[in-house]
Coordinates of C-alpha atoms and ligand atoms in Angstrom, one line a residue:
V6 CA -20.6 -15.9 16.1
N7 CA -20.6 -19.4 14.5
L8 CA -24.6 -19.8 14.6
R9 CA -25.0 -16.6 13.6
S10 CA -22.8 -16.7 10.7
A11 CA -24.2 -20.0 9.4
L12 CA -28.0 -18.6 9.6
A13 CA -26.8 -15.4 7.8
R14 CA -25.4 -17.8 4.8
L15 CA -28.5 -19.9 4.8
F16 CA -30.3 -16.9 3.6
M17 CA -27.6 -15.4 1.4
P18 CA -29.0 -14.5 -2.0
A19 CA -28.3 -16.6 -4.8
R20 CA -26.5 -13.6 -6.8
I21 CA -23.8 -13.4 -3.9
R22 CA -23.6 -17.2 -3.3
R23 CA -22.5 -17.1 -7.3
L24 CA -20.1 -14.4 -6.4
V25 CA -18.3 -16.6 -3.6
K26 CA -18.3 -19.7 -5.9
L27 CA -16.7 -17.6 -8.8
N28 CA -14.3 -16.4 -6.3
E29 CA -13.5 -19.8 -5.1
L30 CA -13.1 -20.4 -8.8
I31 CA -10.8 -17.6 -9.3
T32 CA -8.8 -18.3 -6.4
G33 CA -8.2 -21.7 -6.8
Y34 CA -4.2 -21.3 -6.9
W35 CA -4.3 -20.2 -3.3
V36 CA -5.4 -23.5 -2.3
T37 CA -2.8 -25.3 -4.9
Q38 CA -0.3 -23.5 -3.2
A39 CA -1.7 -23.8 0.5
I40 CA -1.4 -27.9 0.2
H41 CA 1.9 -27.6 -1.8
V42 CA 3.5 -25.7 1.0
A43 CA 1.9 -28.1 3.7
A44 CA 3.1 -31.3 1.4
K45 CA 6.6 -30.1 0.6
L46 CA 7.1 -29.0 4.5
G47 CA 5.9 -32.8 5.2
I48 CA 3.0 -31.1 7.8
P49 CA 0.9 -34.3 7.1
D50 CA 3.4 -36.3 8.2
V51 CA 3.9 -34.4 11.6
L52 CA -0.2 -34.4 11.9
G53 CA -0.4 -38.3 11.4
D54 CA -3.1 -39.4 13.1
R55 CA -3.3 -37.2 15.9
W56 CA -4.0 -33.6 16.9
V57 CA -1.1 -31.8 17.2
A58 CA -0.6 -27.8 18.5
A59 CA -0.2 -25.0 15.2
A60 CA 3.0 -24.1 17.2
D61 CA 4.3 -27.8 17.6
V62 CA 4.0 -28.5 13.8
A63 CA 6.1 -25.5 13.3
T64 CA 8.7 -26.8 15.4
A65 CA 8.7 -30.1 13.9
V66 CA 8.8 -28.6 10.2
G67 CA 11.1 -25.6 11.1
A68 CA 8.6 -22.7 10.0
D69 CA 7.2 -19.6 11.4
P70 CA 4.8 -20.8 14.2
D71 CA 2.2 -17.8 12.9
A72 CA 2.4 -18.6 9.4
V73 CA 1.8 -22.3 10.2
Y74 CA -1.0 -21.7 11.9
R75 CA -2.6 -19.4 9.3
L76 CA -1.9 -22.1 6.9
L77 CA -3.2 -24.8 8.7
R78 CA -6.3 -22.7 9.1
A79 CA -6.7 -21.9 5.5
L80 CA -6.3 -25.8 4.9
S81 CA -9.3 -26.3 7.6
A82 CA -11.3 -24.1 4.9
A83 CA -10.6 -26.2 2.0
G84 CA -11.6 -29.5 3.8
V85 CA -8.0 -30.6 4.0
T86 CA -7.6 -30.1 8.1
L87 CA -10.0 -29.8 11.2
E88 CA -9.1 -27.1 13.7
A89 CA -10.0 -27.7 17.6
P90 CA -10.8 -24.3 19.6
D91 CA -7.0 -24.4 21.1
K92 CA -5.2 -24.0 17.7
R93 CA -4.5 -27.5 17.6
F94 CA -5.3 -29.4 13.8
S95 CA -5.6 -32.8 12.7
L96 CA -6.1 -34.1 9.3
T97 CA -9.3 -34.9 7.3
M98 CA -9.7 -38.0 5.4
L99 CA -8.5 -35.9 2.4
G100 CA -5.7 -34.5 4.4
K101 CA -4.7 -38.2 5.3
Q102 CA -3.8 -38.6 1.6
L103 CA -1.2 -36.2 1.7
R104 CA 0.9 -38.4 4.4
S105 CA 4.1 -40.1 2.5
G106 CA 3.3 -43.4 2.1
A107 CA -0.1 -43.6 2.7
A108 CA -2.3 -45.6 0.4
G109 CA -3.2 -43.8 -2.5
S110 CA -0.9 -40.6 -1.1
M111 CA -1.1 -37.9 -3.5
R112 CA 1.7 -36.2 -1.6
N113 CA 4.2 -35.9 -4.4
W114 CA 1.4 -34.8 -6.7
A115 CA 1.0 -32.1 -4.6
I116 CA 4.3 -30.8 -4.5
Y117 CA 4.8 -31.2 -8.5
N118 CA 1.6 -28.9 -9.1
G119 CA 3.0 -26.0 -6.6
E120 CA 7.0 -26.6 -7.7
G121 CA 8.4 -23.4 -9.1
W122 CA 8.9 -24.6 -12.7
H123 CA 5.9 -26.2 -13.1
W124 CA 4.1 -23.3 -11.4
R125 CA 5.9 -20.9 -13.5
A126 CA 4.9 -22.9 -17.0
W127 CA 1.4 -22.2 -15.7
G128 CA 1.6 -18.5 -15.3
A129 CA 2.2 -18.7 -18.9
L130 CA -1.2 -20.3 -19.9
L131 CA -1.9 -17.0 -21.4
E132 CA 0.8 -17.2 -24.1
S133 CA 0.2 -20.9 -24.6
T134 CA -3.3 -20.2 -25.4
R135 CA -2.4 -17.0 -28.1
A136 CA 0.4 -19.5 -29.7
G137 CA -1.0 -22.8 -29.2
R138 CA 2.3 -24.0 -27.7
T139 CA 3.8 -25.5 -24.4
A140 CA 4.7 -23.0 -21.8
M141 CA 7.8 -25.4 -20.7
Q142 CA 9.3 -24.2 -24.5
N143 CA 8.2 -20.7 -23.8
V144 CA 9.5 -20.3 -20.3
H145 CA 12.2 -23.1 -19.8
G146 CA 12.9 -23.1 -23.5
A147 CA 12.7 -27.1 -23.9
H148 CA 10.0 -29.6 -23.7
L149 CA 9.2 -31.3 -20.5
F150 CA 11.3 -34.5 -20.9
D151 CA 14.4 -32.9 -22.3
F152 CA 13.9 -30.2 -19.5
L153 CA 13.7 -33.0 -17.0
A154 CA 16.6 -35.1 -18.4
H155 CA 18.9 -32.0 -17.5
D156 CA 17.6 -31.3 -13.8
V157 CA 17.7 -34.2 -11.5
E158 CA 15.6 -32.4 -8.9
A159 CA 12.7 -31.8 -11.2
E160 CA 13.0 -35.1 -12.5
K161 CA 12.9 -36.7 -8.8
V162 CA 9.3 -34.6 -8.4
F163 CA 8.0 -35.5 -11.7
D164 CA 8.5 -39.2 -11.3
A165 CA 7.1 -39.1 -7.7
A166 CA 4.2 -37.3 -9.1
M167 CA 3.6 -39.8 -11.8
A168 CA 3.9 -43.0 -9.2
D169 CA 1.4 -40.9 -7.0
L170 CA -0.8 -40.9 -10.0
A171 CA 0.1 -44.3 -10.8
T172 CA -1.0 -46.0 -7.6
I173 CA -4.8 -45.1 -8.1
D174 CA -7.2 -47.8 -9.4
N175 CA -4.5 -49.8 -10.9
L176 CA -6.1 -53.2 -9.9
A177 CA -9.2 -52.1 -11.0
L178 CA -7.9 -51.2 -14.3
V179 CA -5.8 -54.2 -15.5
S180 CA -8.5 -56.3 -14.1
S181 CA -11.0 -54.8 -16.7
Y182 CA -9.1 -56.5 -19.5
R183 CA -8.3 -60.0 -20.0
F184 CA -5.2 -60.5 -20.5
P185 CA -4.3 -63.3 -22.4
P186 CA -2.4 -66.4 -19.8
R187 CA 1.1 -66.7 -20.5
S188 CA 1.0 -63.5 -22.6
K189 CA 4.0 -61.6 -22.5
I190 CA 3.5 -57.5 -22.0
V191 CA 5.6 -54.6 -23.2
D192 CA 4.5 -51.4 -21.1
V193 CA 6.0 -48.7 -23.1
G194 CA 6.7 -45.7 -21.4
G195 CA 5.8 -47.7 -18.2
G196 CA 7.2 -44.9 -15.9
N197 CA 7.8 -46.3 -12.3
G198 CA 6.3 -49.9 -13.0
A199 CA 3.3 -49.8 -10.8
L200 CA 1.1 -50.5 -13.4
L201 CA 3.2 -53.7 -14.5
A202 CA 3.7 -54.8 -11.0
S203 CA -0.3 -54.8 -10.5
L204 CA -0.7 -56.5 -13.9
L205 CA 2.0 -59.5 -13.0
K206 CA 0.2 -59.3 -9.6
T207 CA -3.5 -59.9 -10.7
F208 CA -2.1 -62.4 -13.9
P209 CA 0.3 -65.3 -12.5
E210 CA 1.2 -66.6 -15.7
V211 CA 1.9 -63.5 -17.4
T212 CA 5.4 -62.0 -18.1
G213 CA 6.3 -58.2 -18.6
T214 CA 8.8 -55.8 -20.2
L215 CA 9.1 -52.4 -18.8
Y216 CA 10.4 -49.9 -21.4
D217 CA 11.1 -46.1 -20.3
R218 CA 13.8 -43.5 -20.6
P219 CA 17.1 -44.7 -18.5
A220 CA 16.6 -42.7 -15.5
V221 CA 12.7 -44.0 -14.9
A222 CA 13.4 -47.5 -16.0
E223 CA 16.4 -47.9 -13.3
K224 CA 13.6 -46.9 -10.6
A225 CA 11.0 -49.2 -11.8
R226 CA 13.0 -52.1 -11.0
A227 CA 12.7 -51.5 -7.0
T228 CA 8.6 -51.0 -7.6
L229 CA 8.6 -54.5 -9.2
A230 CA 10.9 -56.1 -6.3
A231 CA 9.0 -54.7 -4.0
A232 CA 5.8 -56.0 -5.5
G233 CA 7.7 -59.3 -5.3
V234 CA 6.9 -59.9 -9.2
D235 CA 10.8 -58.9 -10.3
A236 CA 11.1 -62.7 -11.5
R237 CA 8.4 -62.1 -14.4
A238 CA 9.5 -58.6 -15.7
D239 CA 12.5 -57.1 -17.4
I240 CA 13.3 -53.7 -17.8
E241 CA 14.7 -52.3 -21.1
E242 CA 15.8 -48.8 -21.5
G243 CA 15.6 -46.7 -24.3
D244 CA 13.7 -44.2 -26.9
F245 CA 10.1 -45.0 -27.8
F246 CA 10.9 -42.8 -31.1
A247 CA 13.7 -44.8 -32.0
R248 CA 12.6 -48.3 -31.1
V249 CA 10.2 -50.4 -28.7
P250 CA 11.3 -53.7 -27.5
S251 CA 9.4 -56.7 -30.0
G252 CA 8.1 -60.0 -29.5
G253 CA 5.4 -58.9 -26.8
D254 CA 1.8 -60.4 -27.1
V255 CA 0.6 -57.3 -25.5
Y256 CA 2.0 -53.7 -25.7
V257 CA 0.5 -51.3 -23.2
L258 CA 0.8 -47.3 -23.6
K259 CA -0.7 -45.7 -20.6
Q260 CA -1.1 -41.9 -20.4
V261 CA 1.8 -41.8 -23.0
L262 CA 0.2 -40.5 -26.2
H263 CA -1.7 -37.8 -24.3
D264 CA 2.0 -36.3 -23.7
W265 CA 2.6 -35.3 -27.3
G266 CA 1.0 -33.7 -30.4
D267 CA -0.3 -36.0 -32.8
E268 CA 2.9 -36.0 -35.0
R269 CA 5.1 -37.5 -32.3
A270 CA 2.2 -39.6 -31.0
T271 CA 1.9 -41.3 -34.5
Q272 CA 5.7 -41.6 -34.5
I273 CA 5.5 -43.7 -31.0
L274 CA 2.5 -45.8 -32.6
N275 CA 4.7 -46.2 -35.6
T276 CA 7.4 -47.3 -33.7
C277 CA 5.1 -50.0 -31.6
R278 CA 3.5 -51.0 -34.5
T279 CA 6.9 -51.9 -36.3
A280 CA 7.8 -54.2 -33.1
M281 CA 4.7 -56.0 -32.9
G282 CA 3.4 -58.9 -34.6
P283 CA 0.5 -59.6 -36.8
G284 CA -1.6 -61.0 -33.9
A285 CA -0.2 -58.5 -31.2
R286 CA -2.7 -55.8 -29.4
L287 CA -2.2 -52.4 -28.5
L288 CA -3.7 -51.3 -25.5
V289 CA -4.1 -47.2 -25.4
I290 CA -5.2 -46.6 -22.0
E291 CA -6.3 -42.8 -21.7
I292 CA -8.8 -40.7 -20.1
V293 CA -10.6 -40.3 -23.0
I294 CA -12.8 -37.3 -23.7
A295 CA -16.4 -37.7 -23.6
D296 CA -18.5 -36.0 -26.2
G297 CA -20.6 -33.4 -25.1
P298 CA -20.8 -31.1 -22.0
A299 CA -20.0 -33.7 -19.2
A300 CA -17.7 -32.2 -16.6
Q301 CA -14.4 -34.4 -17.1
I302 CA -11.3 -34.4 -15.4
A303 CA -9.5 -34.8 -18.7
K304 CA -10.9 -31.7 -20.0
L305 CA -8.8 -30.0 -17.2
T306 CA -6.2 -32.5 -17.9
D307 CA -5.7 -31.3 -21.2
L308 CA -4.7 -27.8 -20.4
E309 CA -2.0 -29.6 -18.1
M310 CA -0.8 -30.9 -21.6
L311 CA -1.0 -27.9 -23.3
T312 CA 1.0 -26.1 -20.9
M313 CA 3.4 -28.9 -20.0
T314 CA 4.0 -31.2 -22.3
G315 CA 2.4 -29.9 -25.9
G316 CA 0.5 -32.9 -25.9
R317 CA -3.7 -33.2 -25.8
E318 CA -6.5 -35.3 -24.3
R319 CA -8.5 -36.8 -26.8
T320 CA -12.2 -38.1 -27.7
L321 CA -12.5 -41.8 -29.3
E322 CA -12.6 -40.6 -32.4
E323 CA -9.2 -38.3 -32.4
Y324 CA -7.6 -41.7 -31.2
R325 CA -9.3 -43.6 -33.8
A326 CA -7.6 -41.1 -36.5
L327 CA -4.4 -41.1 -34.6
A328 CA -4.1 -44.9 -34.7
E329 CA -5.5 -45.4 -38.2
A330 CA -2.8 -42.7 -39.3
A331 CA -0.2 -45.0 -37.9
G332 CA -1.4 -48.2 -39.3
F333 CA -3.9 -49.6 -36.4
R334 CA -7.6 -50.2 -36.3
I335 CA -9.2 -50.1 -33.0
V336 CA -10.8 -53.7 -32.4
G337 CA -12.3 -53.0 -28.7
F338 CA -13.2 -50.4 -26.3
H339 CA -13.2 -51.3 -22.7
A340 CA -14.7 -48.9 -19.9
T341 CA -13.0 -49.8 -16.8
R342 CA -14.1 -48.8 -13.2
T343 CA -11.5 -45.9 -13.0
P344 CA -11.5 -42.7 -15.0
F345 CA -9.5 -44.6 -17.5
S346 CA -10.3 -46.1 -20.7
I347 CA -8.6 -49.0 -22.7
V348 CA -8.7 -48.5 -26.3
E349 CA -7.7 -51.9 -27.8
C350 CA -6.0 -51.9 -31.2
M351 CA -4.5 -54.4 -33.5
R352 CA -2.1 -53.7 -36.9
S353 CA -4.8 -53.0 -39.8
R354 CA -4.5 -55.6 -42.5
R355 CA -2.7 -53.3 -44.9
F356 CA 0.5 -52.9 -43.0
Y357 CA 0.9 -56.7 -42.6
Ligands
SAM479 C1 2.8 -39.5 -18.0 S1 3.9 -40.9 -18.0 C2 3.1 -42.4 -17.8 C3 3.8 -43.3 -17.0 C4 3.3 -44.3 -16.8 N1 2.6 -45.1 -18.5 C5 1.9 -44.7 -16.1 O1 0.6 -44.6 -16.5 O2 2.3 -44.3 -14.8 C6 4.9 -41.1 -19.8 C7 6.0 -41.8 -19.5 O3 6.6 -41.7 -20.7 C8 8.1 -41.8 -20.6 N2 9.0 -41.1 -22.0 C9 8.8 -39.9 -22.3 N3 9.8 -39.7 -23.3 C10 10.2 -41.0 -23.4 C11 11.1 -41.6 -24.7 N4 11.5 -40.8 -25.6 N5 11.1 -42.8 -24.4 C12 10.8 -43.8 -23.6 N6 9.7 -43.4 -22.5 C13 9.2 -42.4 -22.6 C14 8.5 -41.1 -19.5 O4 10.0 -41.2 -18.7 C15 7.0 -41.4 -18.3 O5 7.5 -42.3 -17.6

């Protein structure tokens, strides 16, 4: 059956091939939910490095054996698991990245993307598109960060998802910029501290302050301690619309501006500028949208911003306009060996 089907597929007319491809795109959310459920139930942790019978996986995670078998089989079609003839399964290299604690694990990101509140917001993309407004407002009646501040469980899921993303290529990212020796870094909206930890490890003479909302800043303490760099780091809690710690040599805004529309993003830049001395640098680290038709993840994360935060991904020219409106000029653009670029800014002379 397998050989005949493979041969038949080889001669599939291009028109049908296109329909199959289109169907994959149309039903992409089936895969999203299947991966979400596996991650949430901890199935990749049960599979580990072994072949395990679907029935044993079901027992271990307390779910229905037939449904777990069908889930694992569907995930094999998506390239996440491998199926042996006796209904045993193992993880592919991709699937291994869904184990908790694995290097570069995306488990929490997978959980976040299928979580009810996130899912319902994406379900309202139509209204967002018509009105140009975030779906979070529409569905949950609050901006993402206000919503998170009032829902402890959702906040845990969000922070863990951000922490997963923050571990991607941080070392490659920080080594793309020469942080001046003995400089003091302020990581504004620094999240779980993964970037600052990589930075302090890479540049042993540098010190840093992580600045974020109270609940998040608290968790960053653990990341910095685990990385053994807490002696050179301090943590400040606060609201970056109100104030940003002063006295830094290099200010970092990584994936912060993309969470906000132009007006709020300009306010964040303004508070940073007020805190910065004339010689200080501001590094805006974002996936900058390339001009033209190139396929780029930022063109999709831009929809996550439209739905969830009311922010947007931007082109370099859009970052330039934003920076100039807030009294900065762009003094450097650094491509990195990651999807991120570093847009280096200084205060404009007229703002001295
Ligand atoms: C998308 S995350 C980026 C985190 C981190 N810079 C990174 O790249 O992993 C945005 C961060 O902004 C923080 N944030 C949101 N509103 C804030 C506010 N009003 N004041 C300070 N931090 C805030 C969030 O808590 C979150 O950690």
